[in-house]
Tab-separated table of C-alpha atoms in Angstrom:
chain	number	residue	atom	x	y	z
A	1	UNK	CA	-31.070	53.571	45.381
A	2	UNK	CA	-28.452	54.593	43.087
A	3	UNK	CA	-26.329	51.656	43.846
A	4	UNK	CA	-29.664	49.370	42.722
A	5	UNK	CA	-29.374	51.605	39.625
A	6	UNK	CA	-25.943	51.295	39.079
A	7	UNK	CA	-26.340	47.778	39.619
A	8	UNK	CA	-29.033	47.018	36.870
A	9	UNK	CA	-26.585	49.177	34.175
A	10	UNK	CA	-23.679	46.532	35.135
A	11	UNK	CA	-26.030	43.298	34.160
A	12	UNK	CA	-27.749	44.953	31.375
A	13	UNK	CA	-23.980	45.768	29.892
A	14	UNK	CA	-23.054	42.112	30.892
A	15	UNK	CA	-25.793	40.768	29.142
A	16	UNK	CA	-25.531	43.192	25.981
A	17	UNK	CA	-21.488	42.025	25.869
A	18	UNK	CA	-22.633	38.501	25.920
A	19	UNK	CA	-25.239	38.857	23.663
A	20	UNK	CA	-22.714	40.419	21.123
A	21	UNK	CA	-20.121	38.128	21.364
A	22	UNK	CA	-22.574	35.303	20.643
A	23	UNK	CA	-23.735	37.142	17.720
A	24	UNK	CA	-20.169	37.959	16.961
A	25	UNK	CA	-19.695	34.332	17.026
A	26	UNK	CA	-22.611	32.903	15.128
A	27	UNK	CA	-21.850	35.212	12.272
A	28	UNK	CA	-18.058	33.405	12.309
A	29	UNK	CA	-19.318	30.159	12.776
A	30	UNK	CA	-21.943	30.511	9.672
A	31	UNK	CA	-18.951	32.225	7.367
A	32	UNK	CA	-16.744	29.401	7.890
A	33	UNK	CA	-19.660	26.852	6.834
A	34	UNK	CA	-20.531	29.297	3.884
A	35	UNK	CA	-16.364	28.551	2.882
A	36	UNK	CA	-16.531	24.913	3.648
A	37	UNK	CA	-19.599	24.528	1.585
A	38	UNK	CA	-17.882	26.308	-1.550
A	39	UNK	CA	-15.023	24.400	-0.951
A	40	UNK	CA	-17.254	21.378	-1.514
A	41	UNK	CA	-18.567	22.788	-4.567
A	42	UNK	CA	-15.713	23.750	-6.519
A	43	UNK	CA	-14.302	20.265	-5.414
A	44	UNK	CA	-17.852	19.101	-7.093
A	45	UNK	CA	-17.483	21.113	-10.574
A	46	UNK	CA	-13.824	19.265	-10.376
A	47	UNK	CA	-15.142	16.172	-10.318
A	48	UNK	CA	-17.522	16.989	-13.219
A	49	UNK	CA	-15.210	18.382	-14.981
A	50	UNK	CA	-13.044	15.561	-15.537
A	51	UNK	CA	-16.145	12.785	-16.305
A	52	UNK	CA	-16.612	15.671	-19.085
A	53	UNK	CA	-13.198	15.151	-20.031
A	54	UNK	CA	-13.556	11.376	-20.271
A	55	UNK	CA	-16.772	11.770	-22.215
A	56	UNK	CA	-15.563	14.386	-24.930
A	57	UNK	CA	-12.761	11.452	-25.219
A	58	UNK	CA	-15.012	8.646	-26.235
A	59	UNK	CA	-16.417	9.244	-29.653
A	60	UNK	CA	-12.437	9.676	-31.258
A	61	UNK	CA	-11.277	6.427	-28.714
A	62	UNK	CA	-14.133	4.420	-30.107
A	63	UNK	CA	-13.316	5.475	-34.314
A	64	UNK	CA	-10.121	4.242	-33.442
A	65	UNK	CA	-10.196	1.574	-31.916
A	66	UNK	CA	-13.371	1.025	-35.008
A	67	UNK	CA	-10.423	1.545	-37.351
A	68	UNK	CA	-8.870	-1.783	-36.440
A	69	UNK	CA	-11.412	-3.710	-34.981
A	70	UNK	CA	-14.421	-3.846	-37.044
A	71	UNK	CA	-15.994	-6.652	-35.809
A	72	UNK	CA	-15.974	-6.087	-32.318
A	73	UNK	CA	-19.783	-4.031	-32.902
A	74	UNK	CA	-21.547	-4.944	-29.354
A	75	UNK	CA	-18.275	-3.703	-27.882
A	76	UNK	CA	-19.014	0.069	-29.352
A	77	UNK	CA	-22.631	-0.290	-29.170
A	78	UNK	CA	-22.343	-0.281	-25.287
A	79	UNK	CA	-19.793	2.520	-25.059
A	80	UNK	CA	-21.607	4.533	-27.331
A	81	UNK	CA	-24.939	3.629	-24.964
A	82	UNK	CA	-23.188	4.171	-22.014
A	83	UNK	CA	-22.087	7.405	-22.702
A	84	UNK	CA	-24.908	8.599	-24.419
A	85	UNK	CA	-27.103	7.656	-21.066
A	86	UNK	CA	-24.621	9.714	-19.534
A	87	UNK	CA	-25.326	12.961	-21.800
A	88	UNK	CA	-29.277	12.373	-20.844
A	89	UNK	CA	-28.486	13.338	-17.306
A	90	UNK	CA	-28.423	16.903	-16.376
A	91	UNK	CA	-26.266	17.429	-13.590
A	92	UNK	CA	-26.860	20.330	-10.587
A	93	UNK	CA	-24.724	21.011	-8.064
A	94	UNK	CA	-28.033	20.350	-6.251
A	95	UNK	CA	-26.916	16.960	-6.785
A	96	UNK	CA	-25.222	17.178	-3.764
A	97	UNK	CA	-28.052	17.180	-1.388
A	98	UNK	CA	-29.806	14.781	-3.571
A	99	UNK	CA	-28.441	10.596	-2.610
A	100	UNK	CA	-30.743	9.745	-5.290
A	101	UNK	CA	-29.594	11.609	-8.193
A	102	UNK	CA	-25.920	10.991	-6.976
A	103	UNK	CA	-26.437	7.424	-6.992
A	104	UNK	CA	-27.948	7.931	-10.984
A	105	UNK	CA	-24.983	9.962	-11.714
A	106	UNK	CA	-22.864	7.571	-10.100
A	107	UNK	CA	-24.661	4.442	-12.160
A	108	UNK	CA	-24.161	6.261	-15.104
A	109	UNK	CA	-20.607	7.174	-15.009
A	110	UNK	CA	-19.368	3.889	-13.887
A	111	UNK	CA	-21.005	2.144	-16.514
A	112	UNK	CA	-19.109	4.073	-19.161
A	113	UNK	CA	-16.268	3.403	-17.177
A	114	UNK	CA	-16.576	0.041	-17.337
A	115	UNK	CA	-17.986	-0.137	-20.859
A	116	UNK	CA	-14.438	1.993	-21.798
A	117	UNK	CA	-12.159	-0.570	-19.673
A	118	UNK	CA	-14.222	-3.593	-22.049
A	119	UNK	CA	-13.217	-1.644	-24.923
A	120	UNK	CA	-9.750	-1.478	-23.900
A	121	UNK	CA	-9.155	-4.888	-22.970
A	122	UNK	CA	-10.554	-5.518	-26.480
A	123	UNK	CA	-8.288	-3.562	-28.000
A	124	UNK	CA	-5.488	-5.761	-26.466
A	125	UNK	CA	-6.152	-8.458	-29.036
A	126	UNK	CA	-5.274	-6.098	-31.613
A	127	UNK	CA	-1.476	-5.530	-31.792
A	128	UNK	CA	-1.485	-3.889	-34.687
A	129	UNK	CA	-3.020	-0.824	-32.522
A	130	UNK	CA	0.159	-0.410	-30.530
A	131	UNK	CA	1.244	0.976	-33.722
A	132	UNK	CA	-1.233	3.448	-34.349
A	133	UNK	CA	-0.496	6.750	-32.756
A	134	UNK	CA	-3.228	8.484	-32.618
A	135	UNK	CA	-4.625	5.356	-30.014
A	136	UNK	CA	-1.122	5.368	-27.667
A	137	UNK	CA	-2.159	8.739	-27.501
A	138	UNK	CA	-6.002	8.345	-26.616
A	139	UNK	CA	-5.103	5.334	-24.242
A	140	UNK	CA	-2.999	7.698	-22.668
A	141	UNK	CA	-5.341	10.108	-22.138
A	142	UNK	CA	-8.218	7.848	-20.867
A	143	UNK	CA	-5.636	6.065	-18.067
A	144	UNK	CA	-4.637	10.045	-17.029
A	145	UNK	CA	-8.174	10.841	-16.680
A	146	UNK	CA	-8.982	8.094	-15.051
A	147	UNK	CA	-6.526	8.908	-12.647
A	148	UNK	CA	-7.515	12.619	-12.206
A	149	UNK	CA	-11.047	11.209	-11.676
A	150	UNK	CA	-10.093	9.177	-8.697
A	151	UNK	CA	-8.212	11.725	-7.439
A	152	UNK	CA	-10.998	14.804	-7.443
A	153	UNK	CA	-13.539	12.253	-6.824
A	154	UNK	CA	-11.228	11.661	-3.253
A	155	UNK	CA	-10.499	15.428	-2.803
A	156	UNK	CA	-14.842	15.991	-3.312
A	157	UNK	CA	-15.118	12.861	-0.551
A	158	UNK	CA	-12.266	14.550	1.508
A	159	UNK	CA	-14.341	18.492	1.467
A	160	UNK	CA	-17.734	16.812	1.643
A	161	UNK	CA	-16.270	15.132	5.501
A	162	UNK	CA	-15.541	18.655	6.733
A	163	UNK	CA	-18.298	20.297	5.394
A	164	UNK	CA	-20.397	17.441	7.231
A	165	UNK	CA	-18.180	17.406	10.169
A	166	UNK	CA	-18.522	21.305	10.269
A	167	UNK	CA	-22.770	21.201	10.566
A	168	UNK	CA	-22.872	18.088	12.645
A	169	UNK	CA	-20.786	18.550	15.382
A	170	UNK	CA	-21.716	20.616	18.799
A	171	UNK	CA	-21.373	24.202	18.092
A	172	UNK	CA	-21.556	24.589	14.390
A	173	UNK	CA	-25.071	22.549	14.449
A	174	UNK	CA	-26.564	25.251	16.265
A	175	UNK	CA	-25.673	27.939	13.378
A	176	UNK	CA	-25.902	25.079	10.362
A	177	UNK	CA	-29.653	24.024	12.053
A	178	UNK	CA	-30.562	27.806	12.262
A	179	UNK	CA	-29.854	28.938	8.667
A	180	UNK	CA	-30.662	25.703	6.833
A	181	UNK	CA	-27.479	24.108	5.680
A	182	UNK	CA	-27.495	20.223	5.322
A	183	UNK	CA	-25.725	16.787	4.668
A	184	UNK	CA	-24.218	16.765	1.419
A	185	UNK	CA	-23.337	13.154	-0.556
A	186	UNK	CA	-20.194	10.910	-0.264
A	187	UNK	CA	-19.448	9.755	-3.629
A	188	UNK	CA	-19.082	5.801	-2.572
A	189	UNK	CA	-16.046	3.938	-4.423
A	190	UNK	CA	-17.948	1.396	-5.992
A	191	UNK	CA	-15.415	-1.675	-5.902
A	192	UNK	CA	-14.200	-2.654	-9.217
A	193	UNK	CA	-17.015	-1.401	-11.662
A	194	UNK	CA	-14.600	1.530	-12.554
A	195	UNK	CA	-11.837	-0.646	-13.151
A	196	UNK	CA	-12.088	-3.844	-13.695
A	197	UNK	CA	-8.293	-5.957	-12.819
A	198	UNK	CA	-7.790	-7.218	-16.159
A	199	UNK	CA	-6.904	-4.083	-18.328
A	200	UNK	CA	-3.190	-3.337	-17.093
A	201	UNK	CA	-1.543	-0.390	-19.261
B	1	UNK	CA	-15.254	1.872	35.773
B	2	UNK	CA	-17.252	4.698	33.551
B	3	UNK	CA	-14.762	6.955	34.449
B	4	UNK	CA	-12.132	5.274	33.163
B	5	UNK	CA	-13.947	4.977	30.094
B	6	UNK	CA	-14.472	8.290	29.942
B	7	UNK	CA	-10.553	9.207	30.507
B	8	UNK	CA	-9.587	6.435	27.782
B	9	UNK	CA	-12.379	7.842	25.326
B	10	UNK	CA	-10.997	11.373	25.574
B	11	UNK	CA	-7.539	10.321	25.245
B	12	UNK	CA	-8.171	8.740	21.927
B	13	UNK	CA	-10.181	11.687	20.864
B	14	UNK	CA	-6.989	13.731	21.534
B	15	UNK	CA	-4.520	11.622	20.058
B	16	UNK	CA	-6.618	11.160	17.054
B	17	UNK	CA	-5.333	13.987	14.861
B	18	UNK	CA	-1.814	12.726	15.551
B	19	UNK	CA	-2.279	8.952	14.883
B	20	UNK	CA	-3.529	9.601	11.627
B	21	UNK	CA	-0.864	12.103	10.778
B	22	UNK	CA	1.640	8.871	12.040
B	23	UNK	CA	0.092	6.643	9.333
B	24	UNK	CA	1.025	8.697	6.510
B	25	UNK	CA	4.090	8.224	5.698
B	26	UNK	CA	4.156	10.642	3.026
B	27	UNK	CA	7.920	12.349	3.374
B	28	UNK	CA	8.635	15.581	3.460
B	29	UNK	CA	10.872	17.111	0.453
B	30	UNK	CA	13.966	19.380	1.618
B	31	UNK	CA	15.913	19.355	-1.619
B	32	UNK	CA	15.156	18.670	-5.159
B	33	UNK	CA	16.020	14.930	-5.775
B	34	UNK	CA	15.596	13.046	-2.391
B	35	UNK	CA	16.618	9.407	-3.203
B	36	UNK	CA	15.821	7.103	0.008
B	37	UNK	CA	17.416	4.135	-1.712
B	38	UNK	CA	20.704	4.967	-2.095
B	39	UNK	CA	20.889	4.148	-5.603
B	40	UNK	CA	22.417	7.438	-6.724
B	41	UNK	CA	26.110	8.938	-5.903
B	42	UNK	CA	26.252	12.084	-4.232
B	43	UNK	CA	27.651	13.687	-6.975
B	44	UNK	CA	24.685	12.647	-8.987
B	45	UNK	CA	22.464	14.004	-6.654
B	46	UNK	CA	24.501	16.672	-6.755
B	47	UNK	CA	25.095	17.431	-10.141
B	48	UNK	CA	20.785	16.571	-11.092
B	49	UNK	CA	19.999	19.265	-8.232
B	50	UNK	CA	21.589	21.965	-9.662
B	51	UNK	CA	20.335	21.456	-12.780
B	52	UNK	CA	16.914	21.724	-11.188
B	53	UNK	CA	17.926	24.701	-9.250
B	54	UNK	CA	18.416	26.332	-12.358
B	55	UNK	CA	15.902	26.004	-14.116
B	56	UNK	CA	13.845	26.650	-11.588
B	57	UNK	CA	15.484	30.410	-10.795
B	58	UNK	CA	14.845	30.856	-14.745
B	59	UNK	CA	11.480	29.752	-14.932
B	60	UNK	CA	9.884	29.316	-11.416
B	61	UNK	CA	9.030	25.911	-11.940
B	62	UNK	CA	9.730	22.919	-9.801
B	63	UNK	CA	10.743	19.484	-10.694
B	64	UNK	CA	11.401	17.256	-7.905
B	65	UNK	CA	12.369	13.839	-7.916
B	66	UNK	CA	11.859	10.693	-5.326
B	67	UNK	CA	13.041	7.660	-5.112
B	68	UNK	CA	11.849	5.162	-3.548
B	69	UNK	CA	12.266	1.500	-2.564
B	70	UNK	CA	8.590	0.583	-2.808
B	71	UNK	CA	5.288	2.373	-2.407
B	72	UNK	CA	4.055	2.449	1.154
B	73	UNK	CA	0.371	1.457	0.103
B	74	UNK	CA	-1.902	1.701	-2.518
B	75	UNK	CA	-0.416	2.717	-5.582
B	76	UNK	CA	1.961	4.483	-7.197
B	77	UNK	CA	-0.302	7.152	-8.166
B	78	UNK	CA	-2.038	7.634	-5.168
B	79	UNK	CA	1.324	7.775	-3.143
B	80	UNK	CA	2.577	10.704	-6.198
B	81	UNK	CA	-0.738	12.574	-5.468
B	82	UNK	CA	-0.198	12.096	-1.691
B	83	UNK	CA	3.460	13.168	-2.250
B	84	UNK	CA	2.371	16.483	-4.181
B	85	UNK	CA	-0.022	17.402	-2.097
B	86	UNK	CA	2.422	17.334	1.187
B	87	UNK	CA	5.012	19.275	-0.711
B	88	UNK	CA	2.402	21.755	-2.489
B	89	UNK	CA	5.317	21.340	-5.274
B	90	UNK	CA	5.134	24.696	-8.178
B	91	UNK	CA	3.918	27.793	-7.564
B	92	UNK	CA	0.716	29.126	-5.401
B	93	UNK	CA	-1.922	29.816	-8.331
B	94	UNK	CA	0.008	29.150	-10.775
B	95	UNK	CA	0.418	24.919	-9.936
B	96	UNK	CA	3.487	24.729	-12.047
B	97	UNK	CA	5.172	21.841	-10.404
B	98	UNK	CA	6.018	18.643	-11.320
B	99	UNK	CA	6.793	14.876	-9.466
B	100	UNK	CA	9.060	12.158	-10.550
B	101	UNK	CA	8.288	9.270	-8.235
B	102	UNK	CA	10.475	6.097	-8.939
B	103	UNK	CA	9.449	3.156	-6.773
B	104	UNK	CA	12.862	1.055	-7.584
B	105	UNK	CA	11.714	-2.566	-5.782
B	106	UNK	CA	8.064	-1.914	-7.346
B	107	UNK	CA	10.079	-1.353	-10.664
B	108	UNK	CA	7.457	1.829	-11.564
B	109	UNK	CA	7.696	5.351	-12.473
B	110	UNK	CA	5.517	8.356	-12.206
B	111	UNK	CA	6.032	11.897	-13.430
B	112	UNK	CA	2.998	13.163	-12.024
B	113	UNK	CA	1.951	16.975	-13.298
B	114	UNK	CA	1.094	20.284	-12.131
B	115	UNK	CA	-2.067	21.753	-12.635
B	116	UNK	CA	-0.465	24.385	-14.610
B	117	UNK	CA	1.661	22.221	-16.561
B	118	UNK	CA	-1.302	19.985	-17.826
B	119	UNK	CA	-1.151	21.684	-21.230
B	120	UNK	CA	2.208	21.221	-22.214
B	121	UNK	CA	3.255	18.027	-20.410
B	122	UNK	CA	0.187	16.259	-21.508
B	123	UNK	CA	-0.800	12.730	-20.376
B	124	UNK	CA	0.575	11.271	-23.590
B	125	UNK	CA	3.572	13.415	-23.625
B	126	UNK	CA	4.380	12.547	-20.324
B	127	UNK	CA	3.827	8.766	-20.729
B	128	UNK	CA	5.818	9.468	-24.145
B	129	UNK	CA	8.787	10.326	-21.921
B	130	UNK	CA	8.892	7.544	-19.396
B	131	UNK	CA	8.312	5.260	-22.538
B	132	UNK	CA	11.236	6.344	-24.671
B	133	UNK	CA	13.570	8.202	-22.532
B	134	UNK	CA	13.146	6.512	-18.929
B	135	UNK	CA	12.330	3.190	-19.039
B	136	UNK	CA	14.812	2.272	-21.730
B	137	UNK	CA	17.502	3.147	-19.435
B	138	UNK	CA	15.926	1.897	-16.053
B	139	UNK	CA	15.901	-1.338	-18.070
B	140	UNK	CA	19.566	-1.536	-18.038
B	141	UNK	CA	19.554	-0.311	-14.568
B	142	UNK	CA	21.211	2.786	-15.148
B	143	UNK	CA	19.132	4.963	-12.749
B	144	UNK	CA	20.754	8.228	-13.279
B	145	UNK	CA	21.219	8.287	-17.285
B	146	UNK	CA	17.429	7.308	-16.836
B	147	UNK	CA	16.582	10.439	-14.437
B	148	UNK	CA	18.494	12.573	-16.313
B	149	UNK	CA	17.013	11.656	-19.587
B	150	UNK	CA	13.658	12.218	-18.448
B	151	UNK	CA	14.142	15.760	-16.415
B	152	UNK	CA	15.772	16.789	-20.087
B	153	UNK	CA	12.641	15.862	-21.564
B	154	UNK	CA	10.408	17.388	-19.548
B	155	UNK	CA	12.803	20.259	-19.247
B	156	UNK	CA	11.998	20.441	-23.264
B	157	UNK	CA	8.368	19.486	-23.098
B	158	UNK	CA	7.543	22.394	-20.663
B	159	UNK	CA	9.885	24.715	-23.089
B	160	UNK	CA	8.678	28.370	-22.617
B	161	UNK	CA	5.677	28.270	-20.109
B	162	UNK	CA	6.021	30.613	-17.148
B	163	UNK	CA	9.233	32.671	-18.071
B	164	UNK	CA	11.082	34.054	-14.735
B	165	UNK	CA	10.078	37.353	-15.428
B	166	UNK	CA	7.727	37.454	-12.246
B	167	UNK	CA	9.876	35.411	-9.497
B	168	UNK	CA	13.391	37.355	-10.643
B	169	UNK	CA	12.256	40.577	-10.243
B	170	UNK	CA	8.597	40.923	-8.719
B	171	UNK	CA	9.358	40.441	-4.703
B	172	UNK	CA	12.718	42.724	-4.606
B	173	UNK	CA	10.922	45.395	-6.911
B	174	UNK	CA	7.940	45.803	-4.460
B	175	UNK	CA	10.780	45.566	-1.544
B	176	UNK	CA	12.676	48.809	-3.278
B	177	UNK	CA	9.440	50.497	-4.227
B	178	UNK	CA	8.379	50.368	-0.545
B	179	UNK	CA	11.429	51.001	0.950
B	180	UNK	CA	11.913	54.246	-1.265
B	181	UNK	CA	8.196	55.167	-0.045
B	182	UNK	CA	8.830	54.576	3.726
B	183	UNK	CA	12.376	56.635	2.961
B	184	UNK	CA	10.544	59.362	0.816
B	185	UNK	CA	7.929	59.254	3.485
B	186	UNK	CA	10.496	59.773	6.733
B	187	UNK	CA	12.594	62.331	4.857
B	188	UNK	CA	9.833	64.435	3.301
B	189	UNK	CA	7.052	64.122	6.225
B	190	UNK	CA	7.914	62.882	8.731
B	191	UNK	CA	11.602	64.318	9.934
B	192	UNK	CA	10.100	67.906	9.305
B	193	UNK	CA	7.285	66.967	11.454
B	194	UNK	CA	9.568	65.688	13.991
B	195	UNK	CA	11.862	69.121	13.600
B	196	UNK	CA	8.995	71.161	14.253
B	197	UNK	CA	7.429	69.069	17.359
B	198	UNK	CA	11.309	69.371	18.757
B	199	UNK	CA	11.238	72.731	18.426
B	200	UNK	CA	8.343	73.149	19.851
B	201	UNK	CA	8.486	70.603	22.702
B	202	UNK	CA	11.954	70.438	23.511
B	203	UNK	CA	11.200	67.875	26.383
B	204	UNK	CA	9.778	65.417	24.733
B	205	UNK	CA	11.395	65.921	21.387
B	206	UNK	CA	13.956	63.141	21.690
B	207	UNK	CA	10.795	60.734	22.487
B	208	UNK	CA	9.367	61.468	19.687
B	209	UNK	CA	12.676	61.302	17.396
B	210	UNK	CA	12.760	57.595	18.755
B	211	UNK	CA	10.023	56.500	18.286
B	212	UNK	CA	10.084	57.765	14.698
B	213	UNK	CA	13.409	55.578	14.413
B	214	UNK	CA	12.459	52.338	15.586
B	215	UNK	CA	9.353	52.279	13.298
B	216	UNK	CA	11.748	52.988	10.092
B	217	UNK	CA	13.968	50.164	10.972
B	218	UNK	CA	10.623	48.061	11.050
B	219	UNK	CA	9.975	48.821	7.740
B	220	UNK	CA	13.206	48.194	6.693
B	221	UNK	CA	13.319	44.866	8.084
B	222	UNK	CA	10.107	43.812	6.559
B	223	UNK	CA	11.421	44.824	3.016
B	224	UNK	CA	14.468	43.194	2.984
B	225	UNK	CA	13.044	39.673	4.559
B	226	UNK	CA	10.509	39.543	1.721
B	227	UNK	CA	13.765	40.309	-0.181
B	228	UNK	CA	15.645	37.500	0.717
B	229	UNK	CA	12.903	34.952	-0.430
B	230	UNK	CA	14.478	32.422	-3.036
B	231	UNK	CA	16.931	31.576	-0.194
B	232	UNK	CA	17.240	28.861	2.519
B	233	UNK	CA	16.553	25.513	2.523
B	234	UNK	CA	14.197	24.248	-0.672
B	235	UNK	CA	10.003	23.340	-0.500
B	236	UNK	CA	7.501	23.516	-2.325
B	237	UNK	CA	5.280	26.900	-3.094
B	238	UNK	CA	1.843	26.043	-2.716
B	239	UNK	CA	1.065	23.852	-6.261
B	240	UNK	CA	-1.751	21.754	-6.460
B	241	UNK	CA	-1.706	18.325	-9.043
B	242	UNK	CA	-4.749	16.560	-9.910
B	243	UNK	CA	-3.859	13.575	-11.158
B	244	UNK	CA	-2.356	14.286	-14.478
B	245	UNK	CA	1.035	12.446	-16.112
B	246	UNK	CA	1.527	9.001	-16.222
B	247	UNK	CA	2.702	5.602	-15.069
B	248	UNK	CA	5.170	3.404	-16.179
B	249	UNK	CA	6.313	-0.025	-15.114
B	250	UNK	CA	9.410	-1.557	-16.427
């Protein structure tokens, strides 16, 4: 009689252990995806960040480069449409759960990049720009940005894997499935649209 | 015949983390200038290093410098970023580090920036330097006046960002402030405390004593080892780059 007792006590503990340490468990298994998943987004605002950068650079690149090269007009008309097709959109960080609006923003931005490369390989007809400071100094600029583009665009790609890795595989799709989180976007490298062979600094 | 898929399947899965690790071939920075072509004299190396080494003590930034014969793959400013990141090159939060990467066969250069240093060592100053003071010299194939030249320059870009004030004196100043609280603390609480219980207890009065002893020295050690913190062999200090600086090909 007592032993039965004592007996029932030991599973219930048992059971009330276990049932802790999987709570105990889910809670650290859902923190970690909260601190993936702002990892992902402050890899995100990164990569805006710098397409900002290489926007707010276009309208003084383009007067330059005008300055010299008058007659080159459809050249500036599609920067200037590229880029202003990129002010229309109005970027989220939702856009991360959204393959549609990524693929937009993506469309977008590597039009102006290519419409900028055009503009550059242009501008290598013109000597007499090598001269002019203010565009060493823009061209500069652009080819850095580029760069840092590439590179937060790969560090995004690089958080977005772990992130996905994190909710996919076995025991952190249990937690991710329970409280909602989901697949965010790859940014895909879109071969050669961004930069085209030709323009070599 | 499954099984031995099975074995083979979980073998790969377990090697995986090192294979890729294999294929980086990113190396690891233990000094300042690290030239894997033998191009400069060791008294070069030498003489560039210290130069480094001091400016870093005064200002807590790092400049490092590679050389290399060519870049493993991709390009050159992949490889700097890949380099960078490795070495975690300036310091944590602050990102104040920055990368000369000479690929000598390749015949290109790239300083590649700091976070942190982003503002003063611009894209176009940057690309100013390898331009005029670098490439002039790698032309002629004087390597070191070329190195030197450009650490100068961005010695001079960087000018006063991030004085020393925090490195030279910040860790040994906490070490002294808690090492006079741990003394103030044994002295003034915790040796009367002791006095009393040995009064009190005489038999267990020396275990006590003891005890208090060996958790002193603890502290002690613990101030002194944050203390000794510039020292030892050189790495990085947790920078971040993103990108910035520039490329030059001569």
């Amino acid at each position: 009689m007592n032993k039965t007792v004592l007996v029932v006590l030991i599973v219930l503990g048992a059971l009330l252990l276990l049932g802790l340490i999987l709570v105990g468990w889910g809670v650290s298994v859902y923190n970690r995806i909260v601190t993936t998943e702002e990892s992902v987004k402050s890899a995100w605002s990164q990569v805006e960040n710098q397409y900002q950068r290489r926007y707010d650079l276009v309208p003084n690149l383009v007067e330059t480069v005008k300055g010299v090269a008058k007659q080159e007009q459809t050249v500036f008309e599609n920067v200037t449409r590229a880029r202003a097709s990129v002010g229309q959109l109005t970027v989220t960080p939702e856009i991360m759960n959204d393959p549609q609006a990524m693929q937009r923003f993506q469309q977008a931005q590597d039009a102006l990049g290519s419409a900028l490369s055009r503009l550059l390989a242009v501008a290598e007809n013109y000597p007499q720009l090598r001269s002019v400071e203010a565009f060493v100094t823009l061209q500069s600029q652009l080819e850095g940005t580029e760069n840092r583009i590439s590179v937060e665009r790969r560090r995004f790609n690089e958080a977005v894997q772990q992130y996905n890795l994190m909710i996919r595989r076995f025991p952190g799709s249990i937690i991710a499935g329970m409280t909602g989180f989901t697949e965010k976007v790859y940014f895909e490298s879109t071969a050669g649209a961004d930069q085209p062979p030709q323009v070599k600094f | 015949m499954r099984s031995i898929r099975v074995i083979a399947f979980c073998v790969a899965w377990l090697l995986a983390p090192f294979v890729s690790l294999a294929q980086e071939e990113v190396p690891l920075l233990r000094q300042r200038v690290t030239d894997l072509t033998n191009t400069l004299t060791s008294s070069q190396i030498h003489f560039l290093e210290s130069t480094l080494r001091g400016y870093e003590d005064t200002t807590t930034n790092q400049i490092a410098v590679l050389l290399v014969g060519s870049v493993p793959a991709g390009s050159i400013e992949e490889f700097a970023v890949r380099v960078f990141d490795k070495n975690r090159l300036g310091q944590r939060g602050k990102d104040n580090g920055v990368l000369m990467v000479i690929a000598k066969d390749d015949r290109v250069i790239r300083i590649e920036v700091g976070y942190g240093l982003e503002g003063v060592l611009t894209d176009a100053v940057t690309s100013h330097i390898i331009q005029r003071q670098v490439i002039p010299r790698f032309r002629k194939e004087d390597y070191y006046e070329g190195i030197q030249a450009g650490v100068d320059a961005i010695i001079q870009a960087i000018g006063g960002e991030y004085e020393a004030t925090t490195k030279g004196e910040e860790a040994p100043l906490i070490a002294t402030f808690l090492f006079f609280v741990a003394l103030v603390f044994f002295f003034g609480f915790i040796l009367p405390f002791m006095a009393g219980r040995r009064r009190a207890v005489i038999g267990s009065g020396r275990h006590w004593y003891h005890s208090g002893w060996g958790s002193m020295s603890g502290w002690g050690g613990s101030g002194w080892s944050s203390g000794g913190w510039g020292g030892g062999s050189w790495s990085g200090r947790g920078g971040l780059s993103g990108g910035g600086g520039a490329t030059g090909r001569w």
